[in-house]
Backbone as a ProteinNet text record, in pm:
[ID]
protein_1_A
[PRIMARY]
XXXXXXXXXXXXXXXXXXXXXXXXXXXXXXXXXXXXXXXXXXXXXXXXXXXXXXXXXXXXXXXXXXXXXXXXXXXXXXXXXXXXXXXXXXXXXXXXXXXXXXXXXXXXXXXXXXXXXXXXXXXXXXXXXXXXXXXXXXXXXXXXXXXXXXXXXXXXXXXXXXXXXXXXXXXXXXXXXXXXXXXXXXXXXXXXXXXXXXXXXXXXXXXXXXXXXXXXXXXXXXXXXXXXXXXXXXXXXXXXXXXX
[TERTIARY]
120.6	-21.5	-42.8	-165.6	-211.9	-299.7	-374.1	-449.8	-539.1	-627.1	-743	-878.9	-857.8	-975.8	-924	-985.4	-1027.9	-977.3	-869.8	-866.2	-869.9	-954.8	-982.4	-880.2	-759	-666.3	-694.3	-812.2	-819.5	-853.5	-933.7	-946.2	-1034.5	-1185.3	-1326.8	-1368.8	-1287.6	-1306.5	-1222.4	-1237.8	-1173.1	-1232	-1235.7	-1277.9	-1162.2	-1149.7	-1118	-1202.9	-1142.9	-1223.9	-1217.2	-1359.5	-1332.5	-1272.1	-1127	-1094.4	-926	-932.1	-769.6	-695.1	-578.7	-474	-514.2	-557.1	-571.9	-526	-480.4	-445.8	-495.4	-633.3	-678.5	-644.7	-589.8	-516.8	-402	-314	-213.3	-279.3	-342.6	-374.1	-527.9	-513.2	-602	-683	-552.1	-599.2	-689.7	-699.3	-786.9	-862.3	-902.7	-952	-1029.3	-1028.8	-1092.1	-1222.9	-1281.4	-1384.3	-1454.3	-1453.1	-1465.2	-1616.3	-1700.8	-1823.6	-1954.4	-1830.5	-1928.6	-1890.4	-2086.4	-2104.3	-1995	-1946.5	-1938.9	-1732.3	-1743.7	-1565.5	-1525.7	-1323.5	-1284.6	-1143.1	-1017.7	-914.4	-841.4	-682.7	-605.1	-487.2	-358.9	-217.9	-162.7	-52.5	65.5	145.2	238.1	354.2	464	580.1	650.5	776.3	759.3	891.1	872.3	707.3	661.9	709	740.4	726	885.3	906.2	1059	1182.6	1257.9	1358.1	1401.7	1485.1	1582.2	1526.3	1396	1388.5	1366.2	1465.5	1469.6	1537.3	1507.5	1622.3	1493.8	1587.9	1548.2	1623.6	1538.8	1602.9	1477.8	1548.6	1452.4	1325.1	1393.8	1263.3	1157.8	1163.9	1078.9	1145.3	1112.8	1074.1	1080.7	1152.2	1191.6	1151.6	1127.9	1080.2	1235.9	1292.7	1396.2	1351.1	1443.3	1391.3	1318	1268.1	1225.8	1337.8	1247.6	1338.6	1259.7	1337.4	1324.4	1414.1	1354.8	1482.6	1474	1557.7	1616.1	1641.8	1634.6	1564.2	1484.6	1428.9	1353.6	1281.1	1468.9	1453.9	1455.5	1428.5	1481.9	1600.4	1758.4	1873.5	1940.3	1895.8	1997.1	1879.2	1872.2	1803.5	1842.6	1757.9	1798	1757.5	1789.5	1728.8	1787.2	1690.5	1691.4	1752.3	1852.5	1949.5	1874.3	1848.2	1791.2	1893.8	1976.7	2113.2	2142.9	2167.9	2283.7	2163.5	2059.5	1940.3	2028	2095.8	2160.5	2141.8	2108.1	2067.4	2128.5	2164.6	2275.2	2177.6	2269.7	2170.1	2320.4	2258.7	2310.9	2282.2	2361.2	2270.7	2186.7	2031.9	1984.1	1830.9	1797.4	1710.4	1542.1	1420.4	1328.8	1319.6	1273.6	1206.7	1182.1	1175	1085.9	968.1	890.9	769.9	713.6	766	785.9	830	718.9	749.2	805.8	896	930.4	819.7	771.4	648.5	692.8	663.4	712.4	632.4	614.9	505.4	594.3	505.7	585.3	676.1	838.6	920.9	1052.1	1009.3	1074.1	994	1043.4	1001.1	1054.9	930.4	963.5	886.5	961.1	911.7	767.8	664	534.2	523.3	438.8	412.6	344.7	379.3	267.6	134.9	18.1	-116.4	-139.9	-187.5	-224.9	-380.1	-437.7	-562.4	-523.6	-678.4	-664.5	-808.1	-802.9	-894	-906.5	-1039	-1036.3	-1198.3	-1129.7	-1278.9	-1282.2	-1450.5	-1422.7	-1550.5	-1560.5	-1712.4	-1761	-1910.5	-1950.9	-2071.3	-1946.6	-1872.8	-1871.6	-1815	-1836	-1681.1	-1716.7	-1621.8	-1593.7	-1505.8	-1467.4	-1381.8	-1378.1	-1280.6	-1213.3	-1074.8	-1009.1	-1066.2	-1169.6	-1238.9	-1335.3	-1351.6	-1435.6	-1566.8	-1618.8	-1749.7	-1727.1	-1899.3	-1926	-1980	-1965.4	-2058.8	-2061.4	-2181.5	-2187.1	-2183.5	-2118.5	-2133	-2141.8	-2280.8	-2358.4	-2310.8	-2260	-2270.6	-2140	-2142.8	-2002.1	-1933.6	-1899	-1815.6	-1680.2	-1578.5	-1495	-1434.2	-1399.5	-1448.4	-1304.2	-1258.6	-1079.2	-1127.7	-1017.4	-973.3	-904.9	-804	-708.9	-620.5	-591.6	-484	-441.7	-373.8	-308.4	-446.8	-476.5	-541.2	-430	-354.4	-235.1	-99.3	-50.4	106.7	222.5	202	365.7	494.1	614.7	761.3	822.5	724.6	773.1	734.5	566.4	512.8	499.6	552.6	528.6	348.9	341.7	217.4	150.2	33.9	31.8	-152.8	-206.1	-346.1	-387.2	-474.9	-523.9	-677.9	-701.6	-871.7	-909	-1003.3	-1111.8	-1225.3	-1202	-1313.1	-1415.6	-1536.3	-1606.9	-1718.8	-1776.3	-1856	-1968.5	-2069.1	-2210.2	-2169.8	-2242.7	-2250	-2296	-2337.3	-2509.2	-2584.1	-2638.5	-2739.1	-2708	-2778.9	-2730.1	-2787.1	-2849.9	-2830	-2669.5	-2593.4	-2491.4	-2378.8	-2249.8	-2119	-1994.3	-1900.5	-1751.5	-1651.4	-1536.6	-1419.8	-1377	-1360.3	-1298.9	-1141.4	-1111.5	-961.6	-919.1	-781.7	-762	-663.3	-613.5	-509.7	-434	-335.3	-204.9	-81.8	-103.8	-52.9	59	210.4	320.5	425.1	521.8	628.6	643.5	527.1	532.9	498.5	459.7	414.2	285.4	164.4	51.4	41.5	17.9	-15.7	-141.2	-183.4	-305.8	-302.6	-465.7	-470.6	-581.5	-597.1	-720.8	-771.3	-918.6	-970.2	-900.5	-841.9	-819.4	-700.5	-632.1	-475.7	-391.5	-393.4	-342	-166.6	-159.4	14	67.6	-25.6	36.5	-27.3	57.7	18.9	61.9	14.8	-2.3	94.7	166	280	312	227.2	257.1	382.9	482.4	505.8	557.3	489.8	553.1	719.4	758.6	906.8	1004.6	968	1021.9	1031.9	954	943.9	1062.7	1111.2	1187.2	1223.6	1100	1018.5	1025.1	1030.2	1015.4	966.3	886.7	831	945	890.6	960.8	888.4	738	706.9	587.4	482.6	329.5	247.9	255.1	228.6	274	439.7	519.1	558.3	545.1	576.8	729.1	814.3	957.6	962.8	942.1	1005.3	1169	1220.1	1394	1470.9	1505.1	1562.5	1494.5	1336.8	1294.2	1270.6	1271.8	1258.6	1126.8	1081.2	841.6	839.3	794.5	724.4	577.5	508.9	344.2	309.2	219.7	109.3	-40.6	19.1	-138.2	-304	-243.8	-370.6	-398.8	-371.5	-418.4	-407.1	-277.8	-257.1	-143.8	-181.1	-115.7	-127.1	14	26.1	110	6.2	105.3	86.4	219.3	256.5	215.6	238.3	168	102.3	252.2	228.9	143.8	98.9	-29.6	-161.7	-150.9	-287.3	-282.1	-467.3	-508.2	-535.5	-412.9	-388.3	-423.7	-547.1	-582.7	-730.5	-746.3	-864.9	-896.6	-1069.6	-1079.4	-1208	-1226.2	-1391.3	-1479.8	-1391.5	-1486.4	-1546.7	-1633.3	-1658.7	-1603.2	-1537.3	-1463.8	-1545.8
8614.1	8583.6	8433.1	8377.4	8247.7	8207	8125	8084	7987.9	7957.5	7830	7845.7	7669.8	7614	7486.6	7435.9	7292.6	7287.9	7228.5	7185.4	7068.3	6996.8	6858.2	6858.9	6908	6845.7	6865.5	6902.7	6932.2	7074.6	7104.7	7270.1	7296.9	7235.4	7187.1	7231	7118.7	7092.1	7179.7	7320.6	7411.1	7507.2	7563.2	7687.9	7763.5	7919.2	7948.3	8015	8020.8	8088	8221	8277.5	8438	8509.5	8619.7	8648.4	8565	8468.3	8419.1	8532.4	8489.2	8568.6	8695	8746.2	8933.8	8942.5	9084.6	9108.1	9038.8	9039.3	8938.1	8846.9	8770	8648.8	8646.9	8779.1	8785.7	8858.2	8925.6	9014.3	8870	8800.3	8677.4	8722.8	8752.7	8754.2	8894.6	8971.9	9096.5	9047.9	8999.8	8966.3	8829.7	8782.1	8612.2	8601	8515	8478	8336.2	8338.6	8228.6	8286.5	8139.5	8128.1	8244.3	8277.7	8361.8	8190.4	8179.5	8037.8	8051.3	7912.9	7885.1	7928.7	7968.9	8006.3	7970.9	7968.1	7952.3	7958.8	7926.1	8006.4	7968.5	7905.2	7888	7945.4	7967.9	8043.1	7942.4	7887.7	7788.2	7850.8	7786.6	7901	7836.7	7902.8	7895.5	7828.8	7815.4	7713.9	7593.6	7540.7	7395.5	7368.5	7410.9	7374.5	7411.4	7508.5	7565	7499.9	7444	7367.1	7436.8	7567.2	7616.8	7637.7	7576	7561.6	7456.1	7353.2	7191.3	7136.8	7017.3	6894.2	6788.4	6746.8	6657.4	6500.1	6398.1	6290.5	6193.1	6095.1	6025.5	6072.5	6199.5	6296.1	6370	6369.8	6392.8	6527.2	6612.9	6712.2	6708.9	6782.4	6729.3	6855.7	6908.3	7004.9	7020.6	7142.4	7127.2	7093.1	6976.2	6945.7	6819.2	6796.8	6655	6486.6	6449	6338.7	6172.6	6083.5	5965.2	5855.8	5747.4	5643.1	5545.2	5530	5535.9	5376.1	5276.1	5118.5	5076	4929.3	4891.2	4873.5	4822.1	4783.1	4870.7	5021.2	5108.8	5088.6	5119.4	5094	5226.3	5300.7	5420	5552.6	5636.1	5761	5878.3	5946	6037.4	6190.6	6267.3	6425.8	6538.9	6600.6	6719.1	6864.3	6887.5	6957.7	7112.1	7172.1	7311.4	7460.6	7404.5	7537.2	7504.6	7404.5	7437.6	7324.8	7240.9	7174.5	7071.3	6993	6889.7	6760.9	6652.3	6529.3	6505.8	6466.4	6341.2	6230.4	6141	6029.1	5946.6	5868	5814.6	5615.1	5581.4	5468.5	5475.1	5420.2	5448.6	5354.4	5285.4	5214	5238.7	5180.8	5193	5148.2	5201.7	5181.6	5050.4	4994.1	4845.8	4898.7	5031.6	5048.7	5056.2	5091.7	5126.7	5012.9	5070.8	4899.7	5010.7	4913	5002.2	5023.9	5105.2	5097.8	5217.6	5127.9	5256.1	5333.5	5446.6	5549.5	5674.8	5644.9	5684.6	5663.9	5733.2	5664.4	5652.7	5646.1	5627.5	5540.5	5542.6	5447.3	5536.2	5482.7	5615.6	5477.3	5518.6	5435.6	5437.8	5409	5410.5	5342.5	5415	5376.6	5204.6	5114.1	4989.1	5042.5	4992	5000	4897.3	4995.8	4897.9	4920.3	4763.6	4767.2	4762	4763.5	4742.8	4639.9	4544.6	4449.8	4487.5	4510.7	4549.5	4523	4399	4336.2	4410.8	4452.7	4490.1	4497.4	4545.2	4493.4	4370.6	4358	4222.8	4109.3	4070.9	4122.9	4190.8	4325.3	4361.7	4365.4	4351.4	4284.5	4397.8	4488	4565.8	4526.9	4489.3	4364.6	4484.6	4442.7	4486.4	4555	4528.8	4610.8	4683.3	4726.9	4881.3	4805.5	4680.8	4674.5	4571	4611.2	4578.2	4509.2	4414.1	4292	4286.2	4165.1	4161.7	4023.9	3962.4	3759.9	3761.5	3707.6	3698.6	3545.9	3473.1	3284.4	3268.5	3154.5	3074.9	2996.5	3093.7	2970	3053.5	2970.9	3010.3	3068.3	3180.4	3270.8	3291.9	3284.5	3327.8	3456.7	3548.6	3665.9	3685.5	3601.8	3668.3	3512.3	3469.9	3351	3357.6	3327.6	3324	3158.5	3208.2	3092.6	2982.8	3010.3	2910.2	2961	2856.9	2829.9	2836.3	2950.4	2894.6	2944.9	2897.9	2934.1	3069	3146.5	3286.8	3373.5	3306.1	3383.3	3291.8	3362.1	3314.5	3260.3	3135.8	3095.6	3128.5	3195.1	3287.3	3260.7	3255.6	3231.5	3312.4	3403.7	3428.5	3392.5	3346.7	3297.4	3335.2	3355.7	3389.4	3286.8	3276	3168.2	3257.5	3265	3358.4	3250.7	3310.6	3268.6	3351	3309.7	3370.7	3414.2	3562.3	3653.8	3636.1	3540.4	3546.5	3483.9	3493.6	3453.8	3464.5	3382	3339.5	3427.9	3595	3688.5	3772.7	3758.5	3858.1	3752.2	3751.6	3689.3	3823.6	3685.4	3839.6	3684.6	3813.3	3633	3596.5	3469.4	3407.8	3359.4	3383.3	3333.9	3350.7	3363.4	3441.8	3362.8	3318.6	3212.9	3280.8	3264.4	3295.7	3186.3	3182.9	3032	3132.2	3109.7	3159	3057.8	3063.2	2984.6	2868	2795.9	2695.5	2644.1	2794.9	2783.9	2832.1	2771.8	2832.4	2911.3	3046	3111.7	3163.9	3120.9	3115.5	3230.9	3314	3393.6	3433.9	3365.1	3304.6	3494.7	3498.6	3582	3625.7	3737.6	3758.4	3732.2	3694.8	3623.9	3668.9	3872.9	3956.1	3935.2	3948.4	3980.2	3836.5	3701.3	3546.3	3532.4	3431.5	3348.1	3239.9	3130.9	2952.9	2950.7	2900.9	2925.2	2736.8	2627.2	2536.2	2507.9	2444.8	2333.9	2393.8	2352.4	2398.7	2389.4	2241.4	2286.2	2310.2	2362.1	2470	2630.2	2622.2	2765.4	2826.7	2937.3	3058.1	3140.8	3179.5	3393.8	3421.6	3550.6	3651.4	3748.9	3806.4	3945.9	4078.6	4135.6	4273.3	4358.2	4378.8	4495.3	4415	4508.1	4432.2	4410.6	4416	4405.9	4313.3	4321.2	4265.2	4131.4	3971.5	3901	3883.5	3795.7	3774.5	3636.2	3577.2	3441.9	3374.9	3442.5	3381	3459	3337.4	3371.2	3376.5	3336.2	3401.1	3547.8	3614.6	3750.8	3790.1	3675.7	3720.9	3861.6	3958	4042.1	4057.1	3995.2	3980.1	4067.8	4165.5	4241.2	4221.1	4135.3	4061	4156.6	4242.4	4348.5	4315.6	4212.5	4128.4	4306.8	4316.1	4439.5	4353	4271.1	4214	4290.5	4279	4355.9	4221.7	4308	4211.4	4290.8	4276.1	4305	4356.8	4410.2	4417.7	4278.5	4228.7	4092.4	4021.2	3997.9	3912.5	3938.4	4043.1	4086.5	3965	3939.3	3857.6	3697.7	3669.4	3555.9	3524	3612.8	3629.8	3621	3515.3	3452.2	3506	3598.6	3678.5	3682.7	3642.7	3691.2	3575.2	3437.3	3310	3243.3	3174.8	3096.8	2944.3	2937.5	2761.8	2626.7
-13377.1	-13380.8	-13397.7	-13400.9	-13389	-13467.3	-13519.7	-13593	-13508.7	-13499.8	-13445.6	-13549.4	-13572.7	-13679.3	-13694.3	-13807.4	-13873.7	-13983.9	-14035.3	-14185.8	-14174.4	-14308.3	-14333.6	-14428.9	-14462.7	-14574.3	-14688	-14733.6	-14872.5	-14920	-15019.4	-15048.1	-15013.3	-14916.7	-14934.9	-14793.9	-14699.8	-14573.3	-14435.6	-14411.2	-14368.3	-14268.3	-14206.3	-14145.6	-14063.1	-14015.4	-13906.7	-13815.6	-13701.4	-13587.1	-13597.1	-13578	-13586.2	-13469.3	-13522.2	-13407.3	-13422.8	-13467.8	-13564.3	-13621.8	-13597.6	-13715.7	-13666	-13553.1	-13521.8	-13412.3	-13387.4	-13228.3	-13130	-13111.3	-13020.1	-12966.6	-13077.9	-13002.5	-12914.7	-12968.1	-12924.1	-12772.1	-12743.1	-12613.4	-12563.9	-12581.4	-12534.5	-12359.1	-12295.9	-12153.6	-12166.5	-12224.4	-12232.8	-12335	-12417.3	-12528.7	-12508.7	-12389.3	-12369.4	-12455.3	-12542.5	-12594.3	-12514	-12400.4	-12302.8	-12336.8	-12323.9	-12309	-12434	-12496.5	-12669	-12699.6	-12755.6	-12821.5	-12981.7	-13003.9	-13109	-13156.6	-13035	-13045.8	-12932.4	-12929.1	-12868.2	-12863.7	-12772.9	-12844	-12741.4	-12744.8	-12619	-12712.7	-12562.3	-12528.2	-12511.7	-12633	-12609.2	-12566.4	-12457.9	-12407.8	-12469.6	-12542	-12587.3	-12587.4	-12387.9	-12310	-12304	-12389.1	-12412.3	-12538.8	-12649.7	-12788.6	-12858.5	-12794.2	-12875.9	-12821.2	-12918.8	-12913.5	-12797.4	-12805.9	-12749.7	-12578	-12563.8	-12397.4	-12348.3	-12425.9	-12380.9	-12469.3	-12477.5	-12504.8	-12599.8	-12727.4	-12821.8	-12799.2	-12817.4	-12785.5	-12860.4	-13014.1	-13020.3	-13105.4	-13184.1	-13214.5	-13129.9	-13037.4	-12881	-12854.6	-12836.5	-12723.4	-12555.8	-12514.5	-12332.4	-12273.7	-12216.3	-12123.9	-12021.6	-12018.5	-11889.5	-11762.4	-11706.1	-11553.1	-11597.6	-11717.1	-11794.8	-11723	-11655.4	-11623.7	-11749	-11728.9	-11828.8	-11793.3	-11825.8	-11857.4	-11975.9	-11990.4	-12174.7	-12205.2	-12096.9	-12146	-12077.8	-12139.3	-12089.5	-11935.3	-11875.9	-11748.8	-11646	-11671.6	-11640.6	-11540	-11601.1	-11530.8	-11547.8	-11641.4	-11702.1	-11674.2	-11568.9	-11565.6	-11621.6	-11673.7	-11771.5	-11767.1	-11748.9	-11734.3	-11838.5	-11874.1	-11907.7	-11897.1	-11880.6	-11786.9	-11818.3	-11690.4	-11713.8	-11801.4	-11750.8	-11793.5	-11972.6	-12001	-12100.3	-12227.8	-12193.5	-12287.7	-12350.8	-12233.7	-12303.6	-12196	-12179.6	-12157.6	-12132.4	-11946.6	-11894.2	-11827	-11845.4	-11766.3	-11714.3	-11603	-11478	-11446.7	-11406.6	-11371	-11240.6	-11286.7	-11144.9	-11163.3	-11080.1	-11082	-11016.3	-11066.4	-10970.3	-10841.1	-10735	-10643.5	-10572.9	-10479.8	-10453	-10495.1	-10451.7	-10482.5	-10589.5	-10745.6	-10831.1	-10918.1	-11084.6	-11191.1	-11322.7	-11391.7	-11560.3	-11624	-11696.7	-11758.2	-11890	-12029	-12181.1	-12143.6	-12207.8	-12258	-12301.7	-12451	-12573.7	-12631.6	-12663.3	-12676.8	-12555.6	-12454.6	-12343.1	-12212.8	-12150.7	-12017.6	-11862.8	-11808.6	-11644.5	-11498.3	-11428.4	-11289.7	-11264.9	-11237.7	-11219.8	-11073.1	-10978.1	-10842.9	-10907.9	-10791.8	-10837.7	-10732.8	-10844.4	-10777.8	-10645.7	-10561.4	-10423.5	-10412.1	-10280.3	-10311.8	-10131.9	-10069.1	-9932.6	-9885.7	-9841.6	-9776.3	-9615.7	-9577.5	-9413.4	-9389.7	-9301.1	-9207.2	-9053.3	-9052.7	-8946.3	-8873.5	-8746.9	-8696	-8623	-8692.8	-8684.8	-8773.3	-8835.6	-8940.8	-9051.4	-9131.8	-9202.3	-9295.7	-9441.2	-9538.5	-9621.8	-9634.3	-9740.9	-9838.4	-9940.3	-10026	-10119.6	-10201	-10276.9	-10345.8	-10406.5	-10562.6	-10487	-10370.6	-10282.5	-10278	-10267.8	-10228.3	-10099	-9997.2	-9930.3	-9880.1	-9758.3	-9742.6	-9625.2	-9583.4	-9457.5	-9428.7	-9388.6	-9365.5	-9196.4	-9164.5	-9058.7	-8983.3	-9055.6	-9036.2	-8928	-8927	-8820.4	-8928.3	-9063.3	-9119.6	-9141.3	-9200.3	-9246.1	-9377.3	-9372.1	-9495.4	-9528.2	-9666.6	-9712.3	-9771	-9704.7	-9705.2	-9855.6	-9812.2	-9931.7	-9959.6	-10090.7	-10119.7	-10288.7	-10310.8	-10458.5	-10474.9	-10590.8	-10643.9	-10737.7	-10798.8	-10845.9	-10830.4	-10793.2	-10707.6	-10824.6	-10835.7	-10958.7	-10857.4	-10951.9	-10912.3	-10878.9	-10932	-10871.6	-10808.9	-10762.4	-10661.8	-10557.2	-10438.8	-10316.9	-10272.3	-10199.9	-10166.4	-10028.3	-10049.4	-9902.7	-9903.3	-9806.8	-9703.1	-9632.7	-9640.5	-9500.4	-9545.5	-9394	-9395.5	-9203.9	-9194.8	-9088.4	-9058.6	-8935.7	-8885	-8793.7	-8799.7	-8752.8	-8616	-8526.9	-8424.4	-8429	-8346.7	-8345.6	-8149	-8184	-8065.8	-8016.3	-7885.4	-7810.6	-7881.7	-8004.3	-8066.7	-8216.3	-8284.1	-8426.5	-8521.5	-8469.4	-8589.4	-8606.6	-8522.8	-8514.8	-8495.6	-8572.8	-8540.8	-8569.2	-8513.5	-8487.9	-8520.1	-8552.5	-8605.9	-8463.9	-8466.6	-8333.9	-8420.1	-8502.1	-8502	-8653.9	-8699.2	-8780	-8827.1	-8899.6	-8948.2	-9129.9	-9091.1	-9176	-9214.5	-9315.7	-9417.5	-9493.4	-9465	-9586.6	-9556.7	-9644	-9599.1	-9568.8	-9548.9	-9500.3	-9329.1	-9254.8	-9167	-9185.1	-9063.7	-9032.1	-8919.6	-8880.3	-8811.4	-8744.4	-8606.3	-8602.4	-8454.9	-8476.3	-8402.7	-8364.4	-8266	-8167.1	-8117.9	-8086.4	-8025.5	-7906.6	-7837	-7703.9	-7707.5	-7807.7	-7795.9	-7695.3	-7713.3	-7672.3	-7690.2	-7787.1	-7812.1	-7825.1	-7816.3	-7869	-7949.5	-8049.1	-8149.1	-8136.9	-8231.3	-8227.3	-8379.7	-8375.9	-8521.8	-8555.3	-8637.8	-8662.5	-8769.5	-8821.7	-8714.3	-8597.5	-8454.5	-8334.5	-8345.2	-8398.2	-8405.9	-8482	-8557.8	-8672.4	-8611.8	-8487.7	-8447.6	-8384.9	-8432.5	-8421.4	-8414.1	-8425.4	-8416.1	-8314.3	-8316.6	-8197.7	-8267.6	-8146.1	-8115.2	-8129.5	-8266.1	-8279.4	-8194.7	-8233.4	-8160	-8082.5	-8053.6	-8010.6	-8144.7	-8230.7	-8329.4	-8444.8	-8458.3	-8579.2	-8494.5	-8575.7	-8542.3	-8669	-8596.8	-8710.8	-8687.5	-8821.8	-8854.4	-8855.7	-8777.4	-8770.5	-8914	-8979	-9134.3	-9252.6	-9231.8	-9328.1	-9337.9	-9268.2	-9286.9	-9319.8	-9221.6	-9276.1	-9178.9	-9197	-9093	-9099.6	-9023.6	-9025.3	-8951.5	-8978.7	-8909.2	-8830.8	-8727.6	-8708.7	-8742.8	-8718.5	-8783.8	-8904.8	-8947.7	-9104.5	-9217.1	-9222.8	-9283.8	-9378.4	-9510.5	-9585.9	-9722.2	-9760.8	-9915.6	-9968.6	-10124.8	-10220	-10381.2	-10409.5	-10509.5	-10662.5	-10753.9	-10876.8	-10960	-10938.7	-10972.8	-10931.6	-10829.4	-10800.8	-10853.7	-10911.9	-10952.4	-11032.7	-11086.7	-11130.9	-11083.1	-10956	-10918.2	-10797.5	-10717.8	-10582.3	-10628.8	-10460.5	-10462.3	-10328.9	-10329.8	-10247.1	-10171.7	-10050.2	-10025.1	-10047.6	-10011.2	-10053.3	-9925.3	-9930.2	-9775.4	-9809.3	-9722.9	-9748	-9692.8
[MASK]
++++++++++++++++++++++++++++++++++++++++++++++++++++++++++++++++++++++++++++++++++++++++++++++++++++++++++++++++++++++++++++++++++++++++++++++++++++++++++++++++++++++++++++++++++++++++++++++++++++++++++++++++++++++++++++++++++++++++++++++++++++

């Protein structure tokens, strides 16, 4: 049987629920008190709480099939073994996609959060944080850039130069420019499968697909579809959605 209520810790501050401590609880699924005001009543299952259907580590409780990793950097993966409730762990690392992150007294891989920027139209601005805009003008508007340059993040640009359609209520981008590495990449309206890659002679790329341009040995792969990702790490350090 089960008990459900309130003790405040002392002799004073107490109640139980009527319907505690009786068969009821135990026959719950025939017995539901769902939606009678003023009560209420849940079924712990037993393969959550009892030692003998998992693994202790750390004072913690493991669930079989419980996976973990057991430092910081996560280097050492750790599981719950279903058969015999005894804990092996392995060396094994996160993901590129994936950051160490504690919670509780262990640490587990966590997907990194991605955002998505997509201009489209004429012109219409969907920016990282889900709101919308509309920039009507012929100026040049930055997309996306690290606002300060330190040593361990790479320094990267994209900005949009926009034109007026016919007439100066409606514009569309006329050219699209991409700053990494030390090269500028520029990508004129109509290009159709070329790009303008300054310094001209530094140039060394080739065409992977119709799409993927390759920088030689740096190993850039650009998506002219201005389909740029970046990292966990940059959060905070991106400057987004400005007119220059």
């Amino acid at each position: 049987m089960a008990q459900a209520g309130f003790n405040g810790g002392n002799l004073t501050n107490f109640f139980s629920l009527p319907g505690s401590r009786t068969p009821d609880i135990v026959n719950i699924q025939e017995t539901t008190n769902v939606n009678v005001p003023g009560r209420w009543a849940f079924k712990v299952d037993g393969k959550e709480i009892d030692p003998a259907n998992g693994c202790t580590s750390r004072g913690q409780f493991l669930r079989r099939g419980e996976v973990f990793w057991d430092d910081l950097n996560c280097t050492i993966k750790c599981r719950c073994l279903d058969f015999n409730n005894e804990i092996y762990c392995q060396e094994a690392t996160c993901s590129p996609y994936e950051m160490c992150e504690p919670k509780g007294k262990f640490f587990y891989c966590s997907p990194m959060e991605t955002s998505t920027c997509v201009v489209f139209g004429e012109p219409h601005y969907h920016t990282f944080d889900g709101f919308l805009f509309h920039f009507q003008g012929s100026c040049a508007y930055l997309l996306a850039r690290q606002c300060l340059q330190t040593s361990s993040l790479p320094f990267f640009s994209v900005e949009a130069k926009n034109e007026h359609r016919g007439g100066s209520a409606v514009s569309w981008v006329k050219e699209l420019s991409v700053e990494v590495n030390g090269y500028k990449i520029l990508i004129p309206k109509g290009s159709y499968g070329k790009v303008k890659v300054r310094p001209s002679s530094s140039f060394t790329g080739r065409w992977r697909s119709e799409r993927v341009f390759s920088l030689g040995k740096t190993c850039l792969d650009l998506l002219v579809l201005l389909f740029t990702v970046c990292t966990k790490e940059m959060h905070s350090s991106l400057c987004l959605a400005n007119t220059l």
